mmCIF file of N, CA and C in Angstrom:
data_model
loop_
_atom_site.group_PDB
_atom_site.id
_atom_site.type_symbol
_atom_site.label_atom_id
_atom_site.label_comp_id
_atom_site.label_asym_id
_atom_site.label_seq_id
_atom_site.Cartn_x
_atom_site.Cartn_y
_atom_site.Cartn_z
ATOM 1 N N UNK A 676 -13.589 -17.284 59.927
ATOM 2 C CA UNK A 676 -12.692 -17.241 61.158
ATOM 3 C C UNK A 676 -12.608 -18.234 62.573
ATOM 4 N N UNK A 677 -11.839 -18.894 62.039
ATOM 5 C CA UNK A 677 -11.800 -20.395 63.859
ATOM 6 C C UNK A 677 -10.711 -19.576 64.479
ATOM 7 N N UNK A 678 -11.457 -19.486 65.776
ATOM 8 C CA UNK A 678 -10.113 -19.605 66.779
ATOM 9 C C UNK A 678 -10.143 -20.735 67.542
ATOM 10 N N UNK A 679 -9.331 -20.638 68.568
ATOM 11 C CA UNK A 679 -9.633 -22.237 69.292
ATOM 12 C C UNK A 679 -10.391 -22.288 70.352
ATOM 13 N N UNK A 680 -11.525 -20.940 70.771
ATOM 14 C CA UNK A 680 -12.270 -20.988 71.743
ATOM 15 C C UNK A 680 -13.982 -21.454 70.994
ATOM 16 N N UNK A 681 -13.675 -21.190 69.710
ATOM 17 C CA UNK A 681 -14.889 -20.842 68.826
ATOM 18 C C UNK A 681 -15.252 -20.315 68.033
ATOM 19 N N UNK A 682 -15.948 -19.611 67.062
ATOM 20 C CA UNK A 682 -16.139 -19.554 66.160
ATOM 21 C C UNK A 682 -16.480 -17.284 66.152
ATOM 22 N N UNK A 683 -15.176 -16.554 65.397
ATOM 23 C CA UNK A 683 -15.523 -15.629 65.590
ATOM 24 C C UNK A 683 -16.010 -14.488 63.846
ATOM 25 N N UNK A 684 -17.564 -14.343 63.858
ATOM 26 C CA UNK A 684 -18.067 -13.580 63.140
ATOM 27 C C UNK A 684 -18.100 -11.870 62.733
ATOM 28 N N UNK A 685 -17.958 -11.568 61.722
ATOM 29 C CA UNK A 685 -17.848 -9.593 61.594
ATOM 30 C C UNK A 685 -19.085 -9.041 61.165
ATOM 31 N N UNK A 686 -19.746 -8.223 62.046
ATOM 32 C CA UNK A 686 -20.516 -7.935 61.564
ATOM 33 C C UNK A 686 -20.541 -5.926 61.342
ATOM 34 N N UNK A 687 -20.223 -5.019 60.203
ATOM 35 C CA UNK A 687 -19.673 -3.649 59.289
ATOM 36 C C UNK A 687 -21.455 -3.884 60.184
ATOM 37 N N UNK A 688 -20.858 -2.390 61.155
ATOM 38 C CA UNK A 688 -22.711 -2.153 61.270
ATOM 39 C C UNK A 688 -23.313 -0.933 60.037
ATOM 40 N N UNK A 689 -22.681 -0.844 59.795
ATOM 41 C CA UNK A 689 -23.122 -0.293 58.424
ATOM 42 C C UNK A 689 -23.686 -1.274 57.856
ATOM 43 N N UNK A 690 -23.901 -2.278 57.988
ATOM 44 C CA UNK A 690 -25.191 -3.023 57.555
ATOM 45 C C UNK A 690 -26.293 -3.387 58.262
ATOM 46 N N UNK A 691 -26.427 -2.981 59.497
ATOM 47 C CA UNK A 691 -26.922 -3.096 60.756
ATOM 48 C C UNK A 691 -27.703 -1.955 60.642
ATOM 49 N N UNK A 692 -27.575 -0.328 59.351
ATOM 50 C CA UNK A 692 -28.747 0.480 60.146
ATOM 51 C C UNK A 692 -30.363 0.335 59.852
ATOM 52 N N UNK A 693 -31.047 -0.932 59.197
ATOM 53 C CA UNK A 693 -32.062 -1.156 59.942
ATOM 54 C C UNK A 693 -32.911 -2.347 60.542
ATOM 55 N N UNK A 694 -33.899 -2.159 60.770
ATOM 56 C CA UNK A 694 -34.695 -3.692 60.933
ATOM 57 C C UNK A 694 -33.865 -4.618 60.006
ATOM 58 N N UNK A 695 -33.948 -5.013 59.153
ATOM 59 C CA UNK A 695 -34.014 -5.818 57.217
ATOM 60 C C UNK A 695 -32.840 -5.853 57.642
ATOM 61 N N UNK A 696 -31.347 -4.849 57.136
ATOM 62 C CA UNK A 696 -30.207 -5.231 57.397
ATOM 63 C C UNK A 696 -29.405 -6.094 58.133
ATOM 64 N N UNK A 697 -30.114 -5.464 59.872
ATOM 65 C CA UNK A 697 -29.831 -7.085 60.572
ATOM 66 C C UNK A 697 -30.529 -8.336 60.416
ATOM 67 N N UNK A 698 -30.921 -8.510 59.874
ATOM 68 C CA UNK A 698 -31.553 -9.494 59.683
ATOM 69 C C UNK A 698 -31.047 -10.346 58.724
ATOM 70 N N UNK A 699 -30.879 -9.496 57.486
ATOM 71 C CA UNK A 699 -30.407 -10.075 55.944
ATOM 72 C C UNK A 699 -28.752 -10.139 57.067
ATOM 73 N N UNK A 700 -27.953 -10.103 57.352
ATOM 74 C CA UNK A 700 -26.623 -9.734 58.075
ATOM 75 C C UNK A 700 -26.478 -10.816 58.860
ATOM 76 N N UNK A 701 -26.603 -10.742 59.932
ATOM 77 C CA UNK A 701 -26.879 -12.371 60.378
ATOM 78 C C UNK A 701 -27.865 -13.060 60.156
ATOM 79 N N UNK A 702 -28.781 -13.201 59.410
ATOM 80 C CA UNK A 702 -29.306 -13.967 58.145
ATOM 81 C C UNK A 702 -27.952 -14.644 57.546
ATOM 82 N N UNK A 703 -27.050 -14.675 56.685
ATOM 83 C CA UNK A 703 -26.295 -14.499 55.760
ATOM 84 C C UNK A 703 -24.641 -15.045 57.179
ATOM 85 N N UNK A 704 -24.273 -14.087 57.312
ATOM 86 C CA UNK A 704 -23.245 -14.738 58.178
ATOM 87 C C UNK A 704 -22.727 -16.399 59.037
ATOM 88 N N UNK A 705 -24.836 -16.404 60.044
ATOM 89 C CA UNK A 705 -24.701 -17.859 60.757
ATOM 90 C C UNK A 705 -25.387 -18.301 60.027
ATOM 91 N N UNK A 706 -26.489 -17.931 58.475
ATOM 92 C CA UNK A 706 -26.356 -19.673 57.870
ATOM 93 C C UNK A 706 -27.898 -20.548 58.834
ATOM 94 N N UNK A 707 -29.122 -18.650 58.719
ATOM 95 C CA UNK A 707 -29.596 -19.276 59.242
ATOM 96 C C UNK A 707 -30.729 -19.876 58.110
ATOM 97 N N UNK A 708 -32.290 -20.819 59.312
ATOM 98 C CA UNK A 708 -32.714 -21.673 58.064
ATOM 99 C C UNK A 708 -33.201 -21.101 56.653
ATOM 100 N N UNK A 709 -33.884 -21.243 56.007
ATOM 101 C CA UNK A 709 -34.493 -19.900 54.706
ATOM 102 C C UNK A 709 -35.808 -19.809 55.110
ATOM 103 N N UNK A 710 -36.642 -20.090 56.262
ATOM 104 C CA UNK A 710 -37.665 -20.218 56.426
ATOM 105 C C UNK A 710 -37.821 -19.215 57.982
ATOM 106 N N UNK A 711 -36.891 -18.791 58.540
ATOM 107 C CA UNK A 711 -35.527 -17.334 59.054
ATOM 108 C C UNK A 711 -37.367 -16.588 58.825
ATOM 109 N N UNK A 712 -37.792 -16.340 59.286
ATOM 110 C CA UNK A 712 -39.401 -15.216 59.899
ATOM 111 C C UNK A 712 -39.005 -13.780 59.383
ATOM 112 N N UNK A 713 -37.471 -13.481 59.761
ATOM 113 C CA UNK A 713 -37.209 -11.213 59.779
ATOM 114 C C UNK A 713 -37.795 -11.003 60.691
ATOM 115 N N UNK A 714 -37.481 -10.694 61.516
ATOM 116 C CA UNK A 714 -38.305 -10.127 63.219
ATOM 117 C C UNK A 714 -37.219 -11.128 63.713
ATOM 118 N N UNK A 715 -37.629 -9.142 65.238
ATOM 119 C CA UNK A 715 -36.581 -10.240 66.698
ATOM 120 C C UNK A 715 -36.767 -11.125 67.132
ATOM 121 N N UNK A 716 -38.568 -12.032 67.629
ATOM 122 C CA UNK A 716 -38.307 -13.217 67.884
ATOM 123 C C UNK A 716 -37.796 -14.172 66.885
ATOM 124 N N UNK A 717 -37.493 -14.545 65.608
ATOM 125 C CA UNK A 717 -37.635 -15.547 65.144
ATOM 126 C C UNK A 717 -35.444 -15.369 65.293
ATOM 127 N N UNK A 718 -35.240 -13.867 64.941
ATOM 128 C CA UNK A 718 -33.963 -13.929 65.646
ATOM 129 C C UNK A 718 -33.325 -14.294 66.727
ATOM 130 N N UNK A 719 -34.022 -14.119 67.938
ATOM 131 C CA UNK A 719 -34.301 -14.332 68.745
ATOM 132 C C UNK A 719 -33.731 -16.443 68.918
ATOM 133 N N UNK A 720 -34.611 -16.962 67.414
ATOM 134 C CA UNK A 720 -34.795 -18.062 67.434
ATOM 135 C C UNK A 720 -33.848 -18.877 67.143
ATOM 136 N N UNK A 721 -33.253 -18.967 66.202
ATOM 137 C CA UNK A 721 -31.999 -19.090 65.347
ATOM 138 C C UNK A 721 -30.192 -18.740 66.253
ATOM 139 N N UNK A 722 -30.502 -17.640 66.661
ATOM 140 C CA UNK A 722 -29.244 -17.136 67.897
ATOM 141 C C UNK A 722 -29.085 -18.515 68.922
ATOM 142 N N UNK A 723 -30.635 -19.327 69.255
ATOM 143 C CA UNK A 723 -30.417 -19.841 70.632
ATOM 144 C C UNK A 723 -30.376 -21.808 69.234
ATOM 145 N N UNK A 724 -30.685 -21.539 68.129
ATOM 146 C CA UNK A 724 -30.259 -22.877 67.506
ATOM 147 C C UNK A 724 -29.573 -22.965 66.380
ATOM 148 N N UNK A 725 -28.108 -22.441 66.856
ATOM 149 C CA UNK A 725 -26.924 -21.558 65.658
ATOM 150 C C UNK A 725 -26.753 -23.858 65.588
ATOM 151 N N UNK A 726 -26.354 -24.675 64.489
ATOM 152 C CA UNK A 726 -26.367 -25.416 63.847
ATOM 153 C C UNK A 726 -23.975 -25.754 64.166
ATOM 154 N N UNK A 727 -24.076 -27.007 64.498
ATOM 155 C CA UNK A 727 -22.850 -27.190 64.581
ATOM 156 C C UNK A 727 -21.294 -27.033 63.748
ATOM 157 N N UNK A 728 -22.148 -27.358 62.323
ATOM 158 C CA UNK A 728 -21.393 -26.358 61.327
ATOM 159 C C UNK A 728 -21.089 -24.205 61.576
ATOM 160 N N UNK A 729 -22.125 -24.351 62.129
ATOM 161 C CA UNK A 729 -21.839 -22.253 62.409
ATOM 162 C C UNK A 729 -20.985 -22.445 63.491
ATOM 163 N N UNK A 730 -21.336 -23.038 64.364
ATOM 164 C CA UNK A 730 -20.309 -22.400 66.150
ATOM 165 C C UNK A 730 -19.285 -23.957 66.375
ATOM 166 N N UNK A 731 -19.115 -24.795 65.564
ATOM 167 C CA UNK A 731 -17.794 -25.513 65.854
ATOM 168 C C UNK A 731 -18.154 -26.292 66.613
ATOM 169 N N UNK A 732 -19.861 -26.353 67.358
ATOM 170 C CA UNK A 732 -19.812 -27.401 68.418
ATOM 171 C C UNK A 732 -19.145 -26.901 69.453
ATOM 172 N N UNK A 733 -18.417 -25.707 69.475
ATOM 173 C CA UNK A 733 -18.300 -24.948 70.680
ATOM 174 C C UNK A 733 -19.207 -23.830 70.419
ATOM 175 N N UNK A 734 -18.682 -22.620 69.975
ATOM 176 C CA UNK A 734 -19.423 -21.697 70.158
ATOM 177 C C UNK A 734 -19.236 -20.248 69.051
ATOM 178 N N UNK A 735 -19.284 -19.290 69.553
ATOM 179 C CA UNK A 735 -19.540 -18.000 68.530
ATOM 180 C C UNK A 735 -19.218 -16.262 69.663
ATOM 181 N N UNK A 736 -18.860 -15.889 68.660
ATOM 182 C CA UNK A 736 -18.631 -14.579 68.955
ATOM 183 C C UNK A 736 -19.205 -13.391 67.908
ATOM 184 N N UNK A 737 -20.183 -13.100 68.017
ATOM 185 C CA UNK A 737 -20.518 -12.076 66.530
ATOM 186 C C UNK A 737 -19.740 -10.868 67.440
ATOM 187 N N UNK A 738 -18.303 -9.760 66.352
ATOM 188 C CA UNK A 738 -18.314 -8.418 66.530
ATOM 189 C C UNK A 738 -19.336 -7.850 65.281
ATOM 190 N N UNK A 739 -20.306 -6.983 66.603
ATOM 191 C CA UNK A 739 -20.452 -5.468 65.516
ATOM 192 C C UNK A 739 -19.090 -4.212 65.254
ATOM 193 N N UNK A 740 -18.431 -4.526 64.493
ATOM 194 C CA UNK A 740 -17.773 -3.494 64.527
ATOM 195 C C UNK A 740 -17.439 -1.816 63.816
ATOM 196 N N UNK A 741 -17.502 -0.846 63.861
ATOM 197 C CA UNK A 741 -17.854 0.349 63.613
ATOM 198 C C UNK A 741 -19.465 1.116 64.806
ATOM 199 N N UNK A 742 -20.030 -0.087 65.843
ATOM 200 C CA UNK A 742 -21.399 0.563 66.591
ATOM 201 C C UNK A 742 -21.667 1.582 66.955
ATOM 202 N N UNK A 743 -20.696 2.308 66.482
ATOM 203 C CA UNK A 743 -20.866 4.281 66.580
ATOM 204 C C UNK A 743 -22.308 3.962 66.112
ATOM 205 N N UNK A 744 -22.118 3.928 64.450
ATOM 206 C CA UNK A 744 -23.178 4.891 63.957
ATOM 207 C C UNK A 744 -24.954 3.573 64.412
ATOM 208 N N UNK A 745 -24.409 2.882 65.061
ATOM 209 C CA UNK A 745 -25.673 2.454 66.531
ATOM 210 C C UNK A 745 -26.626 3.209 66.885
ATOM 211 N N UNK A 746 -25.342 3.956 67.417
ATOM 212 C CA UNK A 746 -27.035 5.043 68.766
ATOM 213 C C UNK A 746 -27.450 5.433 68.544
ATOM 214 N N UNK A 747 -26.865 5.832 67.255
ATOM 215 C CA UNK A 747 -28.167 7.123 66.808
ATOM 216 C C UNK A 747 -30.172 6.517 66.600
ATOM 217 N N UNK A 748 -29.567 4.646 65.890
ATOM 218 C CA UNK A 748 -30.807 4.230 65.763
ATOM 219 C C UNK A 748 -32.347 3.447 67.254
ATOM 220 N N UNK A 749 -33.330 3.897 66.153
ATOM 221 C CA UNK A 749 -34.294 3.431 68.038
ATOM 222 C C UNK A 749 -34.096 2.007 67.830
ATOM 223 N N UNK A 750 -33.946 1.265 67.573
ATOM 224 C CA UNK A 750 -33.938 0.063 67.337
ATOM 225 C C UNK A 750 -32.786 -0.273 68.978
ATOM 226 N N UNK A 751 -31.862 0.778 69.000
ATOM 227 C CA UNK A 751 -30.214 -0.578 69.531
ATOM 228 C C UNK A 751 -30.318 -0.909 70.556
ATOM 229 N N UNK A 752 -31.183 -0.006 71.535
ATOM 230 C CA UNK A 752 -31.942 -0.992 72.852
ATOM 231 C C UNK A 752 -32.164 -2.550 73.357
ATOM 232 N N UNK A 753 -33.140 -2.017 72.104
ATOM 233 C CA UNK A 753 -34.555 -3.198 71.859
ATOM 234 C C UNK A 753 -33.303 -4.361 70.901
ATOM 235 N N UNK A 754 -32.484 -4.352 69.573
ATOM 236 C CA UNK A 754 -31.099 -4.906 69.236
ATOM 237 C C UNK A 754 -30.447 -5.463 70.477
ATOM 238 N N UNK A 755 -30.226 -5.179 70.707
ATOM 239 C CA UNK A 755 -28.799 -5.767 72.470
ATOM 240 C C UNK A 755 -30.113 -6.469 73.176
ATOM 241 N N UNK A 756 -30.552 -6.059 73.770
ATOM 242 C CA UNK A 756 -31.850 -7.144 74.546
ATOM 243 C C UNK A 756 -32.165 -8.436 73.581
ATOM 244 N N UNK A 757 -32.665 -8.382 72.222
ATOM 245 C CA UNK A 757 -31.952 -9.484 71.349
ATOM 246 C C UNK A 757 -31.168 -10.060 71.916
ATOM 247 N N UNK A 758 -30.470 -9.901 70.720
ATOM 248 C CA UNK A 758 -28.747 -10.630 71.178
ATOM 249 C C UNK A 758 -28.229 -11.061 72.889
ATOM 250 N N UNK A 759 -28.986 -10.356 73.152
ATOM 251 C CA UNK A 759 -28.630 -11.723 75.473
ATOM 252 C C UNK A 759 -29.617 -11.936 74.657
ATOM 253 N N UNK A 760 -31.098 -12.043 74.698
ATOM 254 C CA UNK A 760 -31.844 -13.181 74.545
ATOM 255 C C UNK A 760 -31.499 -14.745 74.167
ATOM 256 N N UNK A 761 -31.032 -14.466 72.751
ATOM 257 C CA UNK A 761 -30.208 -15.332 72.176
ATOM 258 C C UNK A 761 -29.222 -15.933 72.582
ATOM 259 N N UNK A 762 -27.798 -15.577 73.323
ATOM 260 C CA UNK A 762 -27.571 -15.999 73.541
ATOM 261 C C UNK A 762 -27.132 -16.406 74.803
ATOM 262 N N UNK A 763 -28.091 -16.042 75.702
ATOM 263 C CA UNK A 763 -29.079 -16.572 76.887
ATOM 264 C C UNK A 763 -29.539 -18.362 76.904
ATOM 265 N N UNK A 764 -30.266 -17.912 75.913
ATOM 266 C CA UNK A 764 -30.878 -19.471 75.337
ATOM 267 C C UNK A 764 -29.897 -20.274 74.817
ATOM 268 N N UNK A 765 -29.265 -20.093 74.377
ATOM 269 C CA UNK A 765 -27.542 -20.635 73.230
ATOM 270 C C UNK A 765 -27.322 -21.363 74.830
ATOM 271 N N UNK A 766 -26.838 -20.182 75.374
ATOM 272 C CA UNK A 766 -25.438 -20.264 76.322
ATOM 273 C C UNK A 766 -26.709 -21.625 77.935
ATOM 274 N N UNK A 767 -27.593 -21.783 77.524
ATOM 275 C CA UNK A 767 -28.234 -22.870 78.329
ATOM 276 C C UNK A 767 -28.756 -24.185 78.291
ATOM 277 N N UNK A 768 -28.517 -24.817 78.901
ATOM 278 C CA UNK A 768 -28.466 -26.354 78.192
ATOM 279 C C UNK A 768 -30.038 -27.171 78.972
ATOM 280 N N UNK A 769 -31.354 -25.964 78.948
ATOM 281 C CA UNK A 769 -32.382 -26.781 79.604
ATOM 282 C C UNK A 769 -33.337 -25.392 78.179
ATOM 283 N N UNK A 770 -34.529 -25.569 78.309
ATOM 284 C CA UNK A 770 -34.768 -25.296 77.222
ATOM 285 C C UNK A 770 -36.848 -24.164 78.527
ATOM 286 N N UNK A 771 -36.743 -22.777 77.320
ATOM 287 C CA UNK A 771 -37.734 -22.364 78.671
ATOM 288 C C UNK A 771 -38.488 -23.344 80.214
ATOM 289 N N UNK A 772 -38.705 -24.455 79.632
ATOM 290 C CA UNK A 772 -39.849 -24.968 80.664
ATOM 291 C C UNK A 772 -38.833 -25.447 81.674
ATOM 292 N N UNK A 773 -37.367 -25.275 81.588
ATOM 293 C CA UNK A 773 -36.503 -25.734 82.630
ATOM 294 C C UNK A 773 -36.399 -27.756 82.051
ATOM 295 N N UNK A 774 -36.240 -28.169 81.191
ATOM 296 C CA UNK A 774 -35.903 -30.027 80.309
ATOM 297 C C UNK A 774 -34.873 -29.413 80.000
ATOM 298 N N UNK A 775 -34.072 -30.689 79.708
ATOM 299 C CA UNK A 775 -32.674 -30.617 79.564
ATOM 300 C C UNK A 775 -33.587 -30.473 77.718
ATOM 301 N N UNK A 776 -32.071 -30.259 76.985
ATOM 302 C CA UNK A 776 -32.468 -30.036 75.779
ATOM 303 C C UNK A 776 -31.770 -30.984 75.320
ATOM 304 N N UNK A 777 -31.812 -31.720 74.513
ATOM 305 C CA UNK A 777 -31.404 -32.558 73.040
ATOM 306 C C UNK A 777 -30.355 -32.004 72.195
ATOM 307 N N UNK A 778 -29.183 -30.832 73.327
ATOM 308 C CA UNK A 778 -28.254 -30.543 72.600
ATOM 309 C C UNK A 778 -27.802 -29.766 73.460
ATOM 310 N N UNK A 779 -26.244 -30.015 73.632
ATOM 311 C CA UNK A 779 -25.378 -28.990 74.589
ATOM 312 C C UNK A 779 -25.435 -27.927 74.573
ATOM 313 N N UNK A 780 -25.178 -27.644 75.984
ATOM 314 C CA UNK A 780 -24.748 -25.858 76.103
ATOM 315 C C UNK A 780 -23.613 -24.972 74.734
ATOM 316 N N UNK A 781 -23.831 -23.606 73.398
ATOM 317 C CA UNK A 781 -22.353 -23.129 73.095
ATOM 318 C C UNK A 781 -23.120 -21.879 73.053
ATOM 319 N N UNK A 782 -21.556 -21.822 73.534
ATOM 320 C CA UNK A 782 -21.752 -20.379 74.281
ATOM 321 C C UNK A 782 -21.844 -19.343 73.283
ATOM 322 N N UNK A 783 -21.896 -18.416 73.281
ATOM 323 C CA UNK A 783 -22.684 -17.267 72.742
ATOM 324 C C UNK A 783 -21.930 -15.782 73.417
ATOM 325 N N UNK A 784 -22.001 -14.968 72.493
ATOM 326 C CA UNK A 784 -21.201 -13.860 73.297
ATOM 327 C C UNK A 784 -21.365 -12.406 72.143
ATOM 328 N N UNK A 785 -21.433 -11.591 71.812
ATOM 329 C CA UNK A 785 -21.941 -10.380 71.114
ATOM 330 C C UNK A 785 -20.777 -8.651 71.735
ATOM 331 N N UNK A 786 -20.334 -8.522 70.646
ATOM 332 C CA UNK A 786 -19.184 -7.822 71.155
ATOM 333 C C UNK A 786 -19.584 -6.503 69.804
ATOM 334 N N UNK A 787 -19.940 -5.024 71.040
ATOM 335 C CA UNK A 787 -19.792 -3.476 70.268
ATOM 336 C C UNK A 787 -18.923 -3.350 69.769
ATOM 337 N N UNK A 788 -17.431 -2.748 69.041
ATOM 338 C CA UNK A 788 -16.421 -1.816 69.147
ATOM 339 C C UNK A 788 -17.083 -0.648 68.464
ATOM 340 N N UNK A 789 -16.626 -0.054 69.372
ATOM 341 C CA UNK A 789 -16.720 1.681 68.981
ATOM 342 C C UNK A 789 -15.094 2.139 69.077
ATOM 343 N N UNK A 790 -16.047 3.390 68.194
ATOM 344 C CA UNK A 790 -13.934 3.992 67.416
ATOM 345 C C UNK A 790 -14.155 5.926 68.882
ATOM 346 N N UNK A 791 -15.660 5.862 69.678
ATOM 347 C CA UNK A 791 -15.186 6.636 70.430
ATOM 348 C C UNK A 791 -16.056 6.588 71.374
ATOM 349 N N UNK A 792 -15.426 6.210 72.055
ATOM 350 C CA UNK A 792 -15.990 5.224 73.714
ATOM 351 C C UNK A 792 -16.775 6.025 74.490
ATOM 352 N N UNK A 793 -18.313 6.195 74.848
ATOM 353 C CA UNK A 793 -18.589 7.005 75.745
ATOM 354 C C UNK A 793 -19.046 5.911 76.984
ATOM 355 N N UNK A 794 -18.748 5.101 77.807
ATOM 356 C CA UNK A 794 -18.908 4.270 78.648
ATOM 357 C C UNK A 794 -20.935 4.540 79.083
ATOM 358 N N UNK A 795 -20.748 5.651 79.196
ATOM 359 C CA UNK A 795 -21.057 6.170 80.339
ATOM 360 C C UNK A 795 -23.027 5.699 79.685
ATOM 361 N N UNK A 796 -22.876 6.840 78.006
ATOM 362 C CA UNK A 796 -23.948 7.230 77.098
ATOM 363 C C UNK A 796 -24.097 5.392 76.745
ATOM 364 N N UNK A 797 -23.464 4.755 76.608
ATOM 365 C CA UNK A 797 -23.517 3.875 76.041
ATOM 366 C C UNK A 797 -24.357 2.802 77.052
ATOM 367 N N UNK A 798 -24.204 3.042 77.999
ATOM 368 C CA UNK A 798 -24.475 2.328 78.657
ATOM 369 C C UNK A 798 -25.951 2.904 79.566
ATOM 370 N N UNK A 799 -26.460 4.178 79.588
ATOM 371 C CA UNK A 799 -28.061 4.623 79.836
ATOM 372 C C UNK A 799 -28.338 4.081 78.095
ATOM 373 N N UNK A 800 -28.352 4.480 76.997
ATOM 374 C CA UNK A 800 -29.092 3.745 75.781
ATOM 375 C C UNK A 800 -29.051 2.671 75.923
ATOM 376 N N UNK A 801 -28.777 1.267 76.141
ATOM 377 C CA UNK A 801 -29.037 0.186 76.886
ATOM 378 C C UNK A 801 -29.707 -0.134 77.233
ATOM 379 N N UNK A 802 -29.512 0.455 78.693
ATOM 380 C CA UNK A 802 -30.211 0.287 80.524
ATOM 381 C C UNK A 802 -31.677 -0.101 79.333
ATOM 382 N N UNK A 803 -32.461 -1.257 81.240
ATOM 383 C CA UNK A 803 -33.886 -0.867 80.345
ATOM 384 C C UNK A 803 -34.486 -2.325 80.803
ATOM 385 N N UNK A 804 -35.599 -2.157 81.941
ATOM 386 C CA UNK A 804 -35.113 -3.536 83.194
ATOM 387 C C UNK A 804 -35.319 -4.633 82.746
ATOM 388 N N UNK A 805 -35.059 -5.077 81.360
ATOM 389 C CA UNK A 805 -34.655 -6.865 81.630
ATOM 390 C C UNK A 805 -33.017 -6.529 81.217
ATOM 391 N N UNK A 806 -33.111 -5.797 81.582
ATOM 392 C CA UNK A 806 -31.343 -6.374 81.556
ATOM 393 C C UNK A 806 -31.004 -5.856 82.573
ATOM 394 N N UNK A 807 -29.068 -6.082 83.276
ATOM 395 C CA UNK A 807 -28.282 -5.896 83.729
ATOM 396 C C UNK A 807 -27.563 -5.042 83.535
ATOM 397 N N UNK A 808 -26.697 -3.615 83.833
ATOM 398 C CA UNK A 808 -26.331 -3.518 83.173
ATOM 399 C C UNK A 808 -25.183 -2.773 84.085
ATOM 400 N N UNK A 809 -23.636 -3.370 83.370
ATOM 401 C CA UNK A 809 -22.649 -2.768 84.412
ATOM 402 C C UNK A 809 -21.823 -1.521 83.063
ATOM 403 N N UNK A 810 -20.245 -1.441 84.387
ATOM 404 C CA UNK A 810 -19.413 -0.208 82.898
ATOM 405 C C UNK A 810 -18.321 -0.594 83.782
ATOM 406 N N UNK A 811 -16.701 -0.561 83.400
ATOM 407 C CA UNK A 811 -15.815 -0.583 84.336
ATOM 408 C C UNK A 811 -14.616 0.211 83.222
ATOM 409 N N UNK A 812 -13.596 -0.407 83.688
ATOM 410 C CA UNK A 812 -12.780 0.746 82.310
ATOM 411 C C UNK A 812 -12.715 -0.087 81.217
ATOM 412 N N UNK A 813 -13.362 1.059 80.760
ATOM 413 C CA UNK A 813 -13.235 0.425 78.941
ATOM 414 C C UNK A 813 -14.226 -0.644 78.560
ATOM 415 N N UNK A 814 -14.852 -1.110 79.200
ATOM 416 C CA UNK A 814 -16.859 -1.433 78.904
ATOM 417 C C UNK A 814 -18.326 -1.489 79.588
ATOM 418 N N UNK A 815 -18.920 -2.085 78.443
ATOM 419 C CA UNK A 815 -19.757 -1.814 79.305
ATOM 420 C C UNK A 815 -21.144 -3.894 78.358
ATOM 421 N N UNK A 816 -21.515 -3.917 80.064
ATOM 422 C CA UNK A 816 -20.828 -5.530 79.970
ATOM 423 C C UNK A 816 -23.123 -4.882 79.638
ATOM 424 N N UNK A 817 -23.862 -6.165 79.219
ATOM 425 C CA UNK A 817 -25.522 -6.364 79.433
ATOM 426 C C UNK A 817 -25.745 -7.895 79.072
ATOM 427 N N UNK A 818 -26.234 -7.998 80.005
ATOM 428 C CA UNK A 818 -27.623 -9.459 79.860
ATOM 429 C C UNK A 818 -28.364 -10.043 80.754
ATOM 430 N N UNK A 819 -29.571 -11.140 80.150
ATOM 431 C CA UNK A 819 -29.931 -10.997 80.802
ATOM 432 C C UNK A 819 -30.609 -10.576 82.318
ATOM 433 N N UNK A 820 -31.679 -10.971 82.964
ATOM 434 C CA UNK A 820 -31.957 -9.915 84.976
ATOM 435 C C UNK A 820 -32.855 -11.168 84.717
ATOM 436 N N UNK A 821 -32.224 -11.941 85.669
ATOM 437 C CA UNK A 821 -32.458 -13.932 86.448
ATOM 438 C C UNK A 821 -34.096 -12.374 86.575
ATOM 439 N N UNK A 822 -33.892 -12.113 87.156
ATOM 440 C CA UNK A 822 -35.390 -12.169 88.627
ATOM 441 C C UNK A 822 -36.434 -11.830 87.107
ATOM 442 N N UNK A 823 -36.217 -11.449 85.375
ATOM 443 C CA UNK A 823 -37.147 -11.050 84.676
ATOM 444 C C UNK A 823 -37.184 -12.214 83.425
ATOM 445 N N UNK A 824 -36.213 -12.654 83.849
ATOM 446 C CA UNK A 824 -36.308 -13.960 82.291
ATOM 447 C C UNK A 824 -35.760 -15.693 83.083
ATOM 448 N N UNK A 825 -35.771 -15.289 83.756
ATOM 449 C CA UNK A 825 -35.765 -17.317 84.212
ATOM 450 C C UNK A 825 -36.728 -18.153 85.328
#
């Protein structure tokens, strides 16, 4: 699906109930290269390096539908952190050494849709030292803590 502000990719949480499923679903939807390593670091790298064919040169939003299922899996906080890392790197116009990239920054955002939303529980599960987690009326947001990552 493509909207005025970028492209939207939907992920059914039933496919994300184990790490293998996450890697397969993201690789298929976002057309990762054949050499994709099917691990967390490779996911960050590929999210950082999405081609214009996938992003439309504008950006993407990934929507994880039925995210309630993921609250019970052990890797949920890591999964959120990995998505934050990939989005942070893609949203930047410089590499990890602070040098300009040969591509424009690409906006990436990930949204978890819950049927039964308990913001306090989600915030507690996601909270970790490398993330800034905030909550408001009907949402919980997470992003990398610049003191830890930049």
